[in-house]
PDB file of C-alpha atoms in Angstrom:
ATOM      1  CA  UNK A   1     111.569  29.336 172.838  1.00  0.00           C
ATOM      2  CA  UNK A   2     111.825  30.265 168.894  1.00  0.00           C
ATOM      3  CA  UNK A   3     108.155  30.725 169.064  1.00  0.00           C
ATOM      4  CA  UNK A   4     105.722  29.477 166.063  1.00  0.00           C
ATOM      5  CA  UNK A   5     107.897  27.297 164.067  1.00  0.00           C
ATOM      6  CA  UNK A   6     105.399  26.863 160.927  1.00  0.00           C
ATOM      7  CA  UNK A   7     104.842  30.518 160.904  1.00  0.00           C
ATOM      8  CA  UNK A   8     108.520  31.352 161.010  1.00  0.00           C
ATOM      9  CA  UNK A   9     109.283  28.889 157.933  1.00  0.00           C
ATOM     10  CA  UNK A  10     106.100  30.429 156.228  1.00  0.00           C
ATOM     11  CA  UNK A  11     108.133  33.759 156.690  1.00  0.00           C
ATOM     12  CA  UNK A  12     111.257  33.063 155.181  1.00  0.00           C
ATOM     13  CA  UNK A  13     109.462  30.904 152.527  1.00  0.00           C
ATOM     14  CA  UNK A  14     107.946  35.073 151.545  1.00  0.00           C
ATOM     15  CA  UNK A  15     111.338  36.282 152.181  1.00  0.00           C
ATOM     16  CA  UNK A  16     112.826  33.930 149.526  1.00  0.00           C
ATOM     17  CA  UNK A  17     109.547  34.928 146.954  1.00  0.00           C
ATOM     18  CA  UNK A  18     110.657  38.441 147.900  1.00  0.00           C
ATOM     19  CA  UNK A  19     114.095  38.412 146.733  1.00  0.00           C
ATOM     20  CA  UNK A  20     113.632  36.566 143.916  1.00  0.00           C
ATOM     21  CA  UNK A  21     110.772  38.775 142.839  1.00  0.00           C
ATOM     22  CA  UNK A  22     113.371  41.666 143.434  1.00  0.00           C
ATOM     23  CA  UNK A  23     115.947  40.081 141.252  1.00  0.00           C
ATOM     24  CA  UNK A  24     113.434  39.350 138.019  1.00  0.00           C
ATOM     25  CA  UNK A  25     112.841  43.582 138.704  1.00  0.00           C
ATOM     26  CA  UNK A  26     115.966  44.404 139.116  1.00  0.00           C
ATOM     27  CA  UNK A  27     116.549  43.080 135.204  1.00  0.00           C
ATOM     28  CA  UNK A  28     114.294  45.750 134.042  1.00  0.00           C
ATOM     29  CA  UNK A  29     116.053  48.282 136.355  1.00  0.00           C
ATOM     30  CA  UNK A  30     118.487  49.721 133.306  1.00  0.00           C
ATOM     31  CA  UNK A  31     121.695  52.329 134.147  1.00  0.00           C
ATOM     32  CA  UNK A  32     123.611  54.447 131.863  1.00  0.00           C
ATOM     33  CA  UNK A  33     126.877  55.583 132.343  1.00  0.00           C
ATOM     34  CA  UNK A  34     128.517  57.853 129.807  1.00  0.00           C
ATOM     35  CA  UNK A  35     132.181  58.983 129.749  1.00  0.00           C
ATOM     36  CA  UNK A  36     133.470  61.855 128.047  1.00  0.00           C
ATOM     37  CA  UNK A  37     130.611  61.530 125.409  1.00  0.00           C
ATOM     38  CA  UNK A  38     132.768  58.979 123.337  1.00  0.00           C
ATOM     39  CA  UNK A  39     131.402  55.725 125.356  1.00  0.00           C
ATOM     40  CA  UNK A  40     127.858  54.779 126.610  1.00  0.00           C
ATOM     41  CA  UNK A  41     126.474  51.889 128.625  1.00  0.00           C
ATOM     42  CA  UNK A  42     123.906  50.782 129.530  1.00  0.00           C
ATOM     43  CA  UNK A  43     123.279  47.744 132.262  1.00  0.00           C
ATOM     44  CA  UNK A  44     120.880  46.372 134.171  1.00  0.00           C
ATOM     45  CA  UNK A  45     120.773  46.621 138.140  1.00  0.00           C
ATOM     46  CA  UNK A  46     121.492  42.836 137.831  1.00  0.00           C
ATOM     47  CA  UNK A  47     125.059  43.475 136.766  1.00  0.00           C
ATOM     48  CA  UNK A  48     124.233  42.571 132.699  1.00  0.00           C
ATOM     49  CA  UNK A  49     125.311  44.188 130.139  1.00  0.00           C
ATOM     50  CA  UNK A  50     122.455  45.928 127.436  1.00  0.00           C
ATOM     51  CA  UNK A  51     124.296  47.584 125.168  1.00  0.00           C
ATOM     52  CA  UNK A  52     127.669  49.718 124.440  1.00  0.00           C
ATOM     53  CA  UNK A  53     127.553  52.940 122.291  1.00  0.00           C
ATOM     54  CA  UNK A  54     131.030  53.946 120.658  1.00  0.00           C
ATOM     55  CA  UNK A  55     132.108  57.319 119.163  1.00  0.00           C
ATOM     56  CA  UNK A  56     133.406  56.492 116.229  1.00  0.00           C
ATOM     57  CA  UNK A  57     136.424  58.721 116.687  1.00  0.00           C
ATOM     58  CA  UNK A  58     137.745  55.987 119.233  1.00  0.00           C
ATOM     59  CA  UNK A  59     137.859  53.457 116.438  1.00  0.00           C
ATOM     60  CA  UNK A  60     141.345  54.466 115.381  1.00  0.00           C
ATOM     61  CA  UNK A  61     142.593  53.528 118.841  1.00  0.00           C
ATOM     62  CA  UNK A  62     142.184  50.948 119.988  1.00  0.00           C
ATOM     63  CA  UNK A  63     144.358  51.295 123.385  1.00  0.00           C
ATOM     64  CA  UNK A  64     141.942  54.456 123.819  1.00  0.00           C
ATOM     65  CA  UNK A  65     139.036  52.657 123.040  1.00  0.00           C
ATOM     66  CA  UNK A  66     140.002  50.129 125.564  1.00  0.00           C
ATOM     67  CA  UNK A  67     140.402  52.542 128.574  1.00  0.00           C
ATOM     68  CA  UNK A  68     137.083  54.199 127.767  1.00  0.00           C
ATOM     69  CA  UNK A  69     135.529  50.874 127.780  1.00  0.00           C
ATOM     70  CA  UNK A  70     137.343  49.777 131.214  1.00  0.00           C
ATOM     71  CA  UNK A  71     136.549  53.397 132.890  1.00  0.00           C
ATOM     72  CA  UNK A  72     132.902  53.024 131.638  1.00  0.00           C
ATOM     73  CA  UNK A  73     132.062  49.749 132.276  1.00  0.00           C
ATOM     74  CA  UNK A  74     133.712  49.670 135.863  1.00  0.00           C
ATOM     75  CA  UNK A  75     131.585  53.023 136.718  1.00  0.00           C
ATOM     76  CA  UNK A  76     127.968  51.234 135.945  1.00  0.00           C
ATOM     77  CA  UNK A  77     129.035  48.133 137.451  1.00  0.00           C
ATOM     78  CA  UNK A  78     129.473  49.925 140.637  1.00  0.00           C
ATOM     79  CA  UNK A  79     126.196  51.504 140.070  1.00  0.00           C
ATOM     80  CA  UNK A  80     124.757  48.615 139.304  1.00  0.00           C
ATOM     81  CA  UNK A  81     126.107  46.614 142.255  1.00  0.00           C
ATOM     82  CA  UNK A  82     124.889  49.869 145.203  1.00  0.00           C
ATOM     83  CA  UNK A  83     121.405  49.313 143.603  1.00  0.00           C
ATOM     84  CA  UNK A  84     120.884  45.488 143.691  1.00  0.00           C
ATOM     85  CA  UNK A  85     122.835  45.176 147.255  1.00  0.00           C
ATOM     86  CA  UNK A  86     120.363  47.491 148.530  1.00  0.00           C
ATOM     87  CA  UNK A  87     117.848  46.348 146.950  1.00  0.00           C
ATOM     88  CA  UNK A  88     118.214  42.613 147.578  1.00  0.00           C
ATOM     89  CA  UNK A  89     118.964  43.614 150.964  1.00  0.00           C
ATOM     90  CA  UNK A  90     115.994  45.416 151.684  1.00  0.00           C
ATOM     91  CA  UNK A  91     113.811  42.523 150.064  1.00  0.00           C
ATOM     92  CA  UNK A  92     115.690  39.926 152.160  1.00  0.00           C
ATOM     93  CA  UNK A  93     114.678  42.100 155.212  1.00  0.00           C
ATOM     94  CA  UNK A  94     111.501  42.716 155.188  1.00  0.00           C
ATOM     95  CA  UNK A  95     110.722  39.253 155.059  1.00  0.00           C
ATOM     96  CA  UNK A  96     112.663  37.982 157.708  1.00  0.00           C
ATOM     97  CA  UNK A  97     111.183  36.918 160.628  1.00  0.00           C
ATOM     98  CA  UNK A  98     112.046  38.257 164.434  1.00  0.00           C
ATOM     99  CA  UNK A  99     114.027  35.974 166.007  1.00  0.00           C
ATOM    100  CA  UNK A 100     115.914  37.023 168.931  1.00  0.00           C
ATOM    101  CA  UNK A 101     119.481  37.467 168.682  1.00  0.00           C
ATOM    102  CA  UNK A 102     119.543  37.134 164.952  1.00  0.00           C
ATOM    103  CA  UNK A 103     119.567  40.623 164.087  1.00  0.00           C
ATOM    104  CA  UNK A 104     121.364  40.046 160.818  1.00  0.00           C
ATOM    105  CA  UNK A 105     120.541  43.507 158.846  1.00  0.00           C
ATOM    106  CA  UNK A 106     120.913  46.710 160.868  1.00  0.00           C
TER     107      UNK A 106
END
């Protein structure tokens, strides 16, 4: 019915090496997102955060400095998060192996 079971296991066993092979990339996959010129970040395709860059004019306000920070951070996040879902995704895929009826990634 499902076919060779050893093989199948041996598949997702290369699936799982996949994604986690993906994942240890993915942390040298680095985005930067800039806003306005006063903030920079950068983060990694993991969702970590590498390092913020402030213009020095924001230091006087602080309830500026926050919003650039928010707005910033928020924009390479969501970056961040598109790349490693597809990535991930794709990894998880290609490993998988065909069993009928369990077409989990169209």
């Amino acid at each position: 019915m499902f076919g060779d079971i050893s093989g199948m296991m041996n598949q997702l066993q290369q699936a799982q090496q996949k994604v986690e092979e993906t994942k240890k990339r993915l942390d040298s996959v680095l985005l930067d997102e800039e806003t306005s010129g006063k903030i920079k970040v950068t983060v990694t395709a993991n969702r970590e955060i590498k390092s913020i860059q402030v213009d020095d004019s924001l230091l006087v306000d602080a309830e500026e400095l926050e919003d650039y920070l928010v707005l910033t951070l928020n924009k390479a996040l969501k970056r961040a998060n598109e790349i490693n879902e597809q990535e991930m995704a794709a990894a998880a895929k290609s490993g998988m192996p065909n069993i009928p009826g369990m077409d989990m990634f169209k």
